[in-house]
Short mmCIF file of C-alpha atoms (C1' of nucleotides) in Angstrom, two decimals:
data_model
loop_
_atom_site.label_atom_id
_atom_site.label_comp_id
_atom_site.label_asym_id
_atom_site.label_seq_id
_atom_site.Cartn_x
_atom_site.Cartn_y
_atom_site.Cartn_z
CA UNK A 1479 33.07 9.40 36.51
CA UNK A 1480 36.79 9.44 35.78
CA UNK A 1481 38.01 11.49 32.85
CA UNK A 1482 40.60 8.86 32.03
CA UNK A 1483 37.97 6.15 31.91
CA UNK A 1484 35.94 8.28 29.51
CA UNK A 1485 38.94 8.84 27.28
CA UNK A 1486 39.62 5.10 27.19
CA UNK A 1487 36.04 4.24 26.26
CA UNK A 1488 35.82 6.99 23.65
CA UNK A 1489 39.12 6.08 22.05
CA UNK A 1490 38.27 2.39 22.01
CA UNK A 1491 34.91 3.11 20.39
CA UNK A 1492 36.59 5.11 17.66
CA UNK A 1493 39.11 2.37 17.00
CA UNK A 1494 36.39 -0.30 16.99
CA UNK A 1495 34.53 1.62 14.31
CA UNK A 1496 37.31 1.39 11.79
CA UNK A 1497 39.17 -1.74 12.88
CA UNK A 1498 36.77 -3.94 14.81
CA UNK A 1499 37.46 -5.76 18.04
CA UNK A 1500 40.23 -8.15 17.07
CA UNK A 1501 41.83 -5.55 14.84
CA UNK A 1502 42.25 -3.10 17.69
CA UNK A 1503 45.16 -3.56 20.09
CA UNK A 1504 45.31 -2.24 23.62
CA UNK A 1505 48.54 -0.49 22.68
CA UNK A 1506 46.55 1.53 20.15
CA UNK A 1507 44.02 2.30 22.86
CA UNK A 1508 46.69 3.56 25.26
CA UNK A 1509 48.14 5.80 22.57
CA UNK A 1510 44.82 7.10 21.29
CA UNK A 1511 43.43 7.69 24.78
CA UNK A 1512 46.76 8.92 26.18
CA UNK A 1513 46.42 6.58 29.14
CA UNK A 1514 48.72 3.88 30.48
CA UNK A 1515 48.05 0.17 30.30
CA UNK A 1516 47.60 0.12 34.05
CA UNK A 1517 44.60 2.42 33.81
CA UNK A 1518 42.85 0.14 31.37
CA UNK A 1519 43.18 -2.78 33.74
CA UNK A 1520 42.28 -0.60 36.71
CA UNK A 1521 38.93 0.43 35.22
CA UNK A 1522 38.34 -2.83 33.35
CA UNK A 1523 39.83 -5.69 35.36
CA UNK A 1524 38.35 -8.14 32.88
CA UNK A 1525 40.69 -6.76 30.24
CA UNK A 1526 39.88 -6.20 26.61
CA UNK A 1527 36.61 -8.12 26.76
CA UNK A 1528 35.23 -6.05 29.63
CA UNK A 1529 36.36 -2.84 27.97
CA UNK A 1530 34.67 -3.93 24.76
CA UNK A 1531 31.40 -4.66 26.55
CA UNK A 1532 31.48 -1.22 28.18
CA UNK A 1533 32.08 0.42 24.80
CA UNK A 1534 29.13 -1.43 23.30
CA UNK A 1535 26.78 -0.53 26.12
CA UNK A 1536 27.79 3.10 26.37
CA UNK A 1537 27.93 3.91 22.70
CA UNK A 1538 24.77 1.88 22.14
CA UNK A 1539 22.96 4.12 24.62
CA UNK A 1540 24.33 7.20 22.85
CA UNK A 1541 23.02 5.99 19.49
CA UNK A 1542 19.62 5.38 21.05
CA UNK A 1543 19.48 8.94 22.38
CA UNK A 1544 20.46 10.19 18.95
CA UNK A 1545 17.65 8.22 17.35
CA UNK A 1546 15.14 9.51 19.88
CA UNK A 1547 16.29 13.06 19.30
CA UNK A 1548 15.90 12.73 15.54
CA UNK A 1549 12.54 11.00 15.91
CA UNK A 1550 11.25 13.73 18.20
CA UNK A 1551 12.49 16.46 15.88
CA UNK A 1552 10.83 14.81 12.90
CA UNK A 1553 7.66 14.66 14.96
CA UNK A 1554 6.20 11.87 12.91
CA UNK A 1555 7.66 8.33 12.89
CA UNK A 1556 7.07 8.15 9.14
CA UNK A 1557 9.17 11.24 8.52
CA UNK A 1558 11.72 10.10 11.09
CA UNK A 1559 12.81 7.29 8.77
CA UNK A 1560 14.52 9.33 6.03
CA UNK A 1561 15.75 11.77 8.68
CA UNK A 1562 17.48 8.96 10.50
CA UNK A 1563 18.99 7.25 7.47
CA UNK A 1564 20.08 10.53 5.92
CA UNK A 1565 21.64 11.64 9.19
CA UNK A 1566 23.65 8.44 9.33
CA UNK A 1567 24.62 8.88 5.68
CA UNK A 1568 25.82 12.43 6.33
CA UNK A 1569 27.93 11.25 9.26
CA UNK A 1570 29.50 8.56 7.10
CA UNK A 1571 30.42 11.01 4.39
CA UNK A 1572 31.84 13.54 6.80
CA UNK A 1573 34.16 10.95 8.35
CA UNK A 1574 35.29 9.32 5.10
CA UNK A 1575 33.13 6.26 5.87
CA UNK A 1576 34.79 5.58 9.20
CA UNK A 1577 31.93 6.59 11.49
CA UNK A 1578 29.96 3.40 11.15
CA UNK A 1579 28.03 1.95 14.08
CA UNK A 1580 30.53 0.03 16.26
CA UNK A 1581 27.86 -2.17 17.80
CA UNK A 1582 26.96 -3.74 14.49
CA UNK A 1583 30.64 -4.26 13.72
CA UNK A 1584 31.41 -6.04 16.93
CA UNK A 1585 28.14 -7.99 16.99
CA UNK A 1586 28.91 -9.69 13.71
CA UNK A 1587 32.57 -10.14 14.46
CA UNK A 1588 32.57 -11.75 17.88
CA UNK A 1589 29.03 -12.86 18.72
CA UNK A 1590 30.11 -16.48 18.32
CA UNK A 1591 33.38 -16.21 20.19
CA UNK A 1592 32.95 -13.71 23.04
CA UNK A 1593 29.77 -14.36 24.96
CA UNK A 1594 29.94 -11.19 27.14
CA UNK A 1595 30.15 -9.06 24.02
CA UNK A 1596 27.25 -10.88 22.42
CA UNK A 1597 25.16 -10.25 25.53
CA UNK A 1598 26.10 -6.58 25.58
CA UNK A 1599 25.07 -6.19 21.95
CA UNK A 1600 21.76 -7.94 22.64
CA UNK A 1601 20.89 -5.50 25.39
CA UNK A 1602 21.79 -2.56 23.15
CA UNK A 1603 19.61 -3.89 20.35
CA UNK A 1604 16.78 -4.44 22.81
CA UNK A 1605 16.88 -0.75 23.73
CA UNK A 1606 16.84 0.29 20.09
CA UNK A 1607 13.97 -2.03 19.27
CA UNK A 1608 11.96 -0.70 22.15
CA UNK A 1609 12.60 2.93 21.23
CA UNK A 1610 11.32 2.38 17.70
CA UNK A 1611 8.55 0.00 18.71
CA UNK A 1612 7.16 2.49 21.21
CA UNK A 1613 6.84 5.14 18.54
CA UNK A 1614 5.27 2.76 16.05
CA UNK A 1615 2.78 1.57 18.65
CA UNK A 1616 1.95 5.16 19.55
CA UNK A 1617 1.15 5.75 15.89
CA UNK A 1618 -1.34 2.92 15.94
CA UNK A 1619 0.47 -0.37 15.29
CA UNK A 1620 -0.20 -3.33 17.56
CA UNK A 1621 2.70 -4.38 19.74
CA UNK A 1622 3.80 -7.48 17.85
CA UNK A 1623 3.77 -5.79 14.47
CA UNK A 1624 5.55 -2.77 15.89
CA UNK A 1625 8.30 -4.95 17.29
CA UNK A 1626 8.78 -6.85 14.05
CA UNK A 1627 8.91 -3.66 12.01
CA UNK A 1628 11.34 -2.07 14.46
CA UNK A 1629 13.70 -5.00 13.99
CA UNK A 1630 13.50 -4.78 10.22
CA UNK A 1631 14.39 -1.10 10.43
CA UNK A 1632 17.41 -1.87 12.59
CA UNK A 1633 18.49 -4.65 10.24
CA UNK A 1634 18.13 -2.32 7.27
CA UNK A 1635 20.25 0.43 8.75
CA UNK A 1636 22.96 -1.93 9.93
CA UNK A 1637 23.08 -3.72 6.60
CA UNK A 1638 22.99 -0.34 4.92
CA UNK A 1639 26.07 0.70 6.91
CA UNK A 1640 27.82 -2.37 5.61
CA UNK A 1641 27.05 -1.59 1.97
CA UNK A 1642 27.85 2.09 2.38
CA UNK A 1643 31.25 1.46 3.93
CA UNK A 1644 32.16 -1.19 1.38
CA UNK A 1645 31.05 0.89 -1.60
CA UNK A 1646 32.14 4.19 -0.14
CA UNK A 1647 28.81 5.62 -1.17
CA UNK A 1648 25.71 6.61 0.78
CA UNK A 1649 23.32 6.46 -2.18
CA UNK A 1650 21.94 3.06 -1.23
CA UNK A 1651 21.66 3.95 2.44
CA UNK A 1652 19.52 6.98 1.64
CA UNK A 1653 17.33 4.94 -0.71
CA UNK A 1654 16.87 2.33 1.99
CA UNK A 1655 15.64 5.12 4.27
CA UNK A 1656 12.95 5.90 1.72
CA UNK A 1657 12.01 2.23 1.52
CA UNK A 1658 11.67 2.06 5.28
CA UNK A 1659 9.50 5.14 5.18
CA UNK A 1660 7.22 3.41 2.66
CA UNK A 1661 7.08 0.30 4.80
CA UNK A 1662 6.14 2.24 7.92
CA UNK A 1663 3.56 4.31 6.05
CA UNK A 1664 1.99 1.16 4.58
CA UNK A 1665 1.86 -0.54 7.96
CA UNK A 1666 0.11 2.43 9.51
CA UNK A 1667 -2.38 2.83 6.66
CA UNK B 73 41.97 -26.81 -9.55
CA UNK B 74 44.02 -28.19 -6.70
CA UNK B 75 42.24 -30.09 -3.95
CA UNK B 76 44.49 -28.55 -1.34
CA UNK B 77 43.68 -25.07 -2.53
CA UNK B 78 39.98 -25.88 -2.24
CA UNK B 79 40.41 -27.21 1.27
CA UNK B 80 42.26 -24.05 2.28
CA UNK B 81 39.58 -21.75 0.87
CA UNK B 82 36.74 -23.78 2.35
CA UNK B 83 38.34 -23.99 5.78
CA UNK B 84 39.14 -20.28 5.79
CA UNK B 85 35.58 -19.43 4.82
CA UNK B 86 34.24 -21.49 7.69
CA UNK B 87 36.60 -19.87 10.14
CA UNK B 88 35.77 -16.38 8.82
CA UNK B 89 32.07 -17.04 9.45
CA UNK B 90 32.51 -17.53 13.15
CA UNK B 91 35.65 -15.53 13.92
CA UNK B 92 36.04 -12.90 11.25
CA UNK B 93 39.25 -11.96 9.45
CA UNK B 94 41.44 -10.70 12.26
CA UNK B 95 40.14 -13.35 14.62
CA UNK B 96 41.27 -16.16 12.35
CA UNK B 97 44.94 -17.18 12.39
CA UNK B 98 46.74 -18.96 9.60
CA UNK B 99 47.67 -21.66 12.09
CA UNK B 100 43.98 -22.38 12.52
CA UNK B 101 43.64 -22.52 8.75
CA UNK B 102 46.47 -25.03 8.39
CA UNK B 103 44.93 -27.24 11.06
CA UNK B 104 41.37 -26.97 9.79
CA UNK B 105 42.36 -27.51 6.16
CA UNK B 106 45.04 -30.10 7.00
CA UNK B 107 47.54 -28.26 4.84
CA UNK B 108 50.98 -26.88 5.63
CA UNK B 109 51.85 -23.21 5.84
CA UNK B 110 53.90 -23.56 2.69
CA UNK B 111 50.81 -24.48 0.66
CA UNK B 112 48.98 -21.36 1.77
CA UNK B 113 51.81 -19.18 0.54
CA UNK B 114 52.21 -21.27 -2.58
CA UNK B 115 48.60 -20.69 -3.67
CA UNK B 116 48.28 -17.23 -2.15
CA UNK B 117 51.66 -15.48 -2.38
CA UNK B 118 50.06 -12.32 -1.07
CA UNK B 119 49.46 -14.07 2.23
CA UNK B 120 46.43 -13.73 4.44
CA UNK B 121 45.04 -10.76 2.55
CA UNK B 122 45.09 -12.55 -0.81
CA UNK B 123 43.59 -15.67 0.74
CA UNK B 124 40.85 -13.55 2.30
CA UNK B 125 40.02 -11.90 -1.01
CA UNK B 126 39.78 -15.31 -2.70
CA UNK B 127 37.44 -16.53 0.03
CA UNK B 128 35.21 -13.50 -0.40
CA UNK B 129 35.03 -13.83 -4.16
CA UNK B 130 34.48 -17.57 -4.24
CA UNK B 131 31.96 -17.83 -1.43
CA UNK B 132 30.24 -14.69 -2.68
CA UNK B 133 29.69 -16.39 -6.03
CA UNK B 134 28.34 -19.47 -4.26
CA UNK B 135 25.81 -17.38 -2.33
CA UNK B 136 24.71 -15.75 -5.54
CA UNK B 137 24.09 -19.14 -7.16
CA UNK B 138 22.12 -20.16 -4.10
CA UNK B 139 19.96 -17.05 -4.35
CA UNK B 140 19.35 -17.62 -8.03
CA UNK B 141 18.40 -21.23 -7.37
CA UNK B 142 15.91 -20.24 -4.68
CA UNK B 143 14.51 -17.43 -6.80
CA UNK B 144 14.03 -19.76 -9.77
CA UNK B 145 12.38 -22.38 -7.60
CA UNK B 146 10.02 -19.82 -6.09
CA UNK B 147 9.19 -18.77 -9.63
CA UNK B 148 7.99 -15.35 -8.56
CA UNK B 149 10.32 -12.68 -7.17
CA UNK B 150 7.65 -11.76 -4.61
CA UNK B 151 7.52 -15.30 -3.26
CA UNK B 152 11.28 -15.60 -3.50
CA UNK B 153 11.64 -13.12 -0.64
CA UNK B 154 10.32 -15.25 2.24
CA UNK B 155 11.88 -18.33 0.63
CA UNK B 156 15.27 -16.68 0.70
CA UNK B 157 15.06 -15.26 4.21
CA UNK B 158 13.59 -18.46 5.63
CA UNK B 159 16.25 -20.54 3.93
CA UNK B 160 18.94 -18.39 5.52
CA UNK B 161 17.16 -18.65 8.87
CA UNK B 162 17.03 -22.44 8.62
CA UNK B 163 20.75 -22.59 7.84
CA UNK B 164 21.50 -20.43 10.86
CA UNK B 165 19.49 -22.63 13.19
CA UNK B 166 21.01 -25.84 11.86
CA UNK B 167 24.54 -24.57 12.47
CA UNK B 168 23.91 -23.05 15.90
CA UNK B 169 24.08 -19.55 14.41
CA UNK B 170 27.56 -20.03 12.97
CA UNK B 171 26.66 -20.18 9.30
CA UNK B 172 26.32 -16.47 8.77
CA UNK B 173 27.41 -14.83 5.54
CA UNK B 174 31.19 -14.34 5.70
CA UNK B 175 31.19 -11.54 3.15
CA UNK B 176 29.10 -9.28 5.36
CA UNK B 177 31.32 -10.11 8.31
CA UNK B 178 34.54 -9.23 6.57
CA UNK B 179 33.11 -6.22 4.76
CA UNK B 180 32.23 -4.48 8.00
CA UNK B 181 35.37 -5.58 9.77
CA UNK B 182 38.12 -4.63 7.37
CA UNK B 183 36.65 -2.35 4.68
CA UNK B 184 38.52 0.59 6.18
CA UNK B 185 41.82 -1.18 6.73
CA UNK B 186 42.36 -3.71 3.91
CA UNK B 187 41.63 -2.17 0.55
CA UNK B 188 41.90 -5.43 -1.46
CA UNK B 189 39.27 -7.03 0.77
CA UNK B 190 37.00 -4.03 0.43
CA UNK B 191 37.27 -4.24 -3.35
CA UNK B 192 36.53 -7.96 -3.31
CA UNK B 193 33.42 -7.39 -1.21
CA UNK B 194 32.26 -4.63 -3.55
CA UNK B 195 32.45 -6.93 -6.56
CA UNK B 196 30.54 -9.63 -4.68
CA UNK B 197 27.81 -7.18 -3.69
CA UNK B 198 27.62 -5.95 -7.28
CA UNK B 199 26.86 -9.47 -8.44
CA UNK B 200 24.15 -9.90 -5.83
CA UNK B 201 22.59 -6.57 -6.65
CA UNK B 202 22.49 -7.41 -10.31
CA UNK B 203 20.97 -10.84 -9.71
CA UNK B 204 18.09 -9.34 -7.72
CA UNK B 205 17.75 -6.25 -9.89
CA UNK B 206 17.43 -8.36 -13.04
CA UNK B 207 14.51 -10.27 -11.56
CA UNK B 208 12.81 -7.13 -10.27
CA UNK B 209 13.19 -5.48 -13.66
CA UNK B 210 11.81 -8.57 -15.38
CA UNK B 211 8.78 -8.27 -13.12
CA UNK B 212 8.16 -4.74 -14.34
CA UNK B 213 10.25 -2.34 -12.25
CA UNK B 214 12.34 0.29 -13.99
CA UNK B 215 16.09 -0.17 -13.72
CA UNK B 216 16.83 2.52 -11.13
CA UNK B 217 14.07 1.47 -8.79
CA UNK B 218 15.00 -2.18 -9.19
CA UNK B 219 18.59 -1.44 -8.26
CA UNK B 220 17.63 0.58 -5.20
CA UNK B 221 15.22 -2.09 -4.01
CA UNK B 222 17.79 -4.83 -4.58
CA UNK B 223 20.22 -2.98 -2.36
CA UNK B 224 17.66 -2.58 0.39
CA UNK B 225 16.98 -6.31 0.27
CA UNK B 226 20.69 -7.08 0.60
CA UNK B 227 21.01 -4.62 3.46
CA UNK B 228 18.02 -6.17 5.20
CA UNK B 229 19.33 -9.71 4.99
CA UNK B 230 22.82 -8.76 6.11
CA UNK B 231 21.49 -6.71 9.00
CA UNK B 232 19.09 -9.51 9.75
CA UNK B 233 22.03 -11.92 9.99
CA UNK B 234 23.59 -9.61 12.52
CA UNK B 235 20.49 -9.50 14.72
CA UNK B 236 19.88 -13.23 14.39
CA UNK B 237 23.40 -14.18 15.39
CA UNK B 238 23.46 -11.75 18.29
CA UNK B 239 20.05 -12.80 19.61
CA UNK B 240 20.42 -16.44 18.70
CA UNK B 241 16.97 -16.32 17.21
CA UNK B 242 15.70 -16.31 13.64
CA UNK B 243 12.30 -14.83 14.45
CA UNK B 244 13.26 -11.33 13.34
CA UNK B 245 15.01 -12.58 10.22
CA UNK B 246 11.88 -14.40 9.06
CA UNK B 247 9.71 -11.37 9.80
CA UNK B 248 12.08 -9.18 7.81
CA UNK B 249 11.60 -11.58 4.90
CA UNK B 250 7.88 -10.89 5.06
CA UNK B 251 8.51 -7.16 5.15
CA UNK B 252 10.71 -7.39 2.07
CA UNK B 253 7.98 -9.38 0.37
CA UNK B 254 5.52 -6.57 1.14
CA UNK B 255 7.97 -3.99 -0.15
CA UNK B 256 8.52 -5.83 -3.42
CA UNK B 257 4.79 -6.47 -3.89
CA UNK B 258 4.01 -2.79 -3.29
CA UNK B 259 6.70 -1.67 -5.73
CA UNK B 260 5.34 -3.95 -8.44
CA UNK B 261 1.70 -2.95 -7.85
"C1'" DT C 117 67.70 -43.22 -14.96
"C1'" DA C 118 67.93 -38.21 -14.70
"C1'" DT C 119 65.78 -33.88 -14.62
"C1'" DC C 120 62.31 -30.59 -13.91
"C1'" DT C 121 58.13 -28.56 -11.94
"C1'" DC C 122 54.70 -28.43 -8.61
"C1'" DC C 123 53.59 -28.81 -4.19
"C1'" DT C 124 54.25 -30.38 0.66
"C1'" DA C 125 56.39 -29.85 5.07
"C1'" DG C 126 57.29 -27.43 9.17
"C1'" DA C 127 61.14 -25.10 11.67
"C1'" DA C 128 62.68 -20.45 12.45
"C1'" DC C 129 62.14 -15.33 12.74
"C1'" DG C 130 61.06 -10.90 14.42
"C1'" DA C 131 57.07 -8.36 15.64
"C1'" DT C 132 53.21 -7.74 18.31
"C1'" DC C 133 49.63 -9.44 21.27
"C1'" DA C 134 46.95 -9.32 26.02
"C1'" DT C 135 48.15 -9.47 30.44
"C1'" DT C 136 50.77 -9.09 34.85
"C1'" DC C 137 53.66 -6.85 37.88
"C1'" DT C 138 56.18 -3.52 40.70
"C1'" DA C 139 56.70 1.20 41.78
"C1'" DG C 140 55.29 5.63 42.73
"C1'" DG C 141 52.40 10.12 42.45
"C1'" DC C 142 48.64 12.62 44.53
"C1'" DG C 143 44.68 14.22 47.17
"C1'" DA C 144 41.85 13.34 51.26
"C1'" DA C 145 41.46 11.94 55.84
"C1'" DT C 146 43.51 11.46 60.34
"C1'" DA D 571 52.87 15.17 59.18
"C1'" DT D 572 51.47 10.73 58.08
"C1'" DT D 573 48.72 7.31 56.33
"C1'" DC D 574 45.65 5.40 52.98
"C1'" DG D 575 43.19 4.50 48.66
"C1'" DC D 576 42.86 5.61 43.95
"C1'" DC D 577 45.05 5.95 39.94
"C1'" DT D 578 49.16 6.48 36.87
"C1'" DA D 579 53.16 4.57 34.73
"C1'" DG D 580 55.44 1.47 31.80
"C1'" DA D 581 58.77 -2.46 31.90
"C1'" DA D 582 58.56 -7.44 31.68
"C1'" DT D 583 56.48 -11.84 30.22
"C1'" DG D 584 55.07 -15.65 27.65
"C1'" DA D 585 52.16 -16.70 23.89
"C1'" DT D 586 50.92 -16.15 19.32
"C1'" DC D 587 50.94 -13.62 15.08
"C1'" DG D 588 52.05 -13.44 9.74
"C1'" DT D 589 55.72 -14.42 7.05
"C1'" DT D 590 60.04 -16.46 5.28
"C1'" DC D 591 63.06 -20.04 4.53
"C1'" DT D 592 65.26 -24.47 3.43
"C1'" DA D 593 64.49 -29.12 2.26
"C1'" DG D 594 62.44 -32.80 0.04
"C1'" DG D 595 58.57 -35.83 -1.96
"C1'" DA D 596 55.71 -37.05 -6.19
"C1'" DG D 597 54.89 -37.43 -10.80
"C1'" DA D 598 55.65 -36.17 -15.58
"C1'" DT D 599 59.02 -35.80 -19.27
"C1'" DA D 600 63.13 -37.03 -21.45
#
DNA sequence: TATCTCCTAGAACGATCATTCTAGGCGAAT
DNA sequence: ATTCGCCTAGAATGATCGTTCTAGGAGATA
């Protein structure tokens, strides 16, 4: 796959993290990615909306891999909870609270106005839910309960990102990780 | 307080819910509020940013009153959890998933780019945290634990809004309410 | 009636937006 | 050597953005 295309997607993802969809201009993308306008429309004929959907899908898949890596390293889904939340908290601190999940940003911002972006975010969330659900089910939860709990975990981390960025503090996010650990442990008991 | 000012704030809040901060133009505000541009700058000399901060503060206070009303009606902070999440879920369904919390929207969107809006969202969240914390402490939790749990509840509902709007379904949001109920019950036990 | 303050009213401004368009560079295939 | 397809390059375009500005209406006070 083209290097230029990669640079465009990466740069757009970074800009989305701190500025959102409507707050990011294609001029900023061209500068940040060091690529001309023509290249954006060559790779994404649908313009900004198509580019945005690609960013959601590709960075959503990357976050899923990251979660799976952390979960496998932790070994146990119960212990994976604080590992995951603390990892996210560390990343936030290291980037001065910029490195928030872009999918959650865009999902809230444009789900009611840009249908293709809403659909892209739904498919990303579906992958996340399944990744967590699978591990919860493997630990003994029935499918329905595992799915519901997986969604609560996703909601908690995304809402936790919101509070952390606003407050410029990861204290709450880490505590929420502990709460999720308790919830998972109780469900499995 | 001026009727026109109220109309401007209300209209802006409604537009922020579905389109976010950057996605809402002042022209839309003038049309939706039936007020001229001059009135916006008369009441909010700081322009869009000052208007946005006012919207956050005023609708944040309204949400807090709503929570306190629901919590008082439920009587018990444990039972208040599903009441609160289900109430939010009902509102979402009735408005075709438009009526999401505008504070969470704006907080994620512009916390890194518009410092006055970030500060406004922080003070709103502080009020919410305190409202929940007070009730948890009254039920027997020590202050630190009550604060941490209050923040997790806020994170869960805001993240739940995100999932619900994206998926156009309130199933997960209601289930998360049950999970928060379990978490509160376990903490109090 | 005259004056003052508060607010309405919307045209005008320069900047910036997403998008379109024309032109050309470059490597592979013929 | 020539052609062809992929991609780069950025100027041009029309729309829209937030903001500023001038002008005047409405009601209270004198």
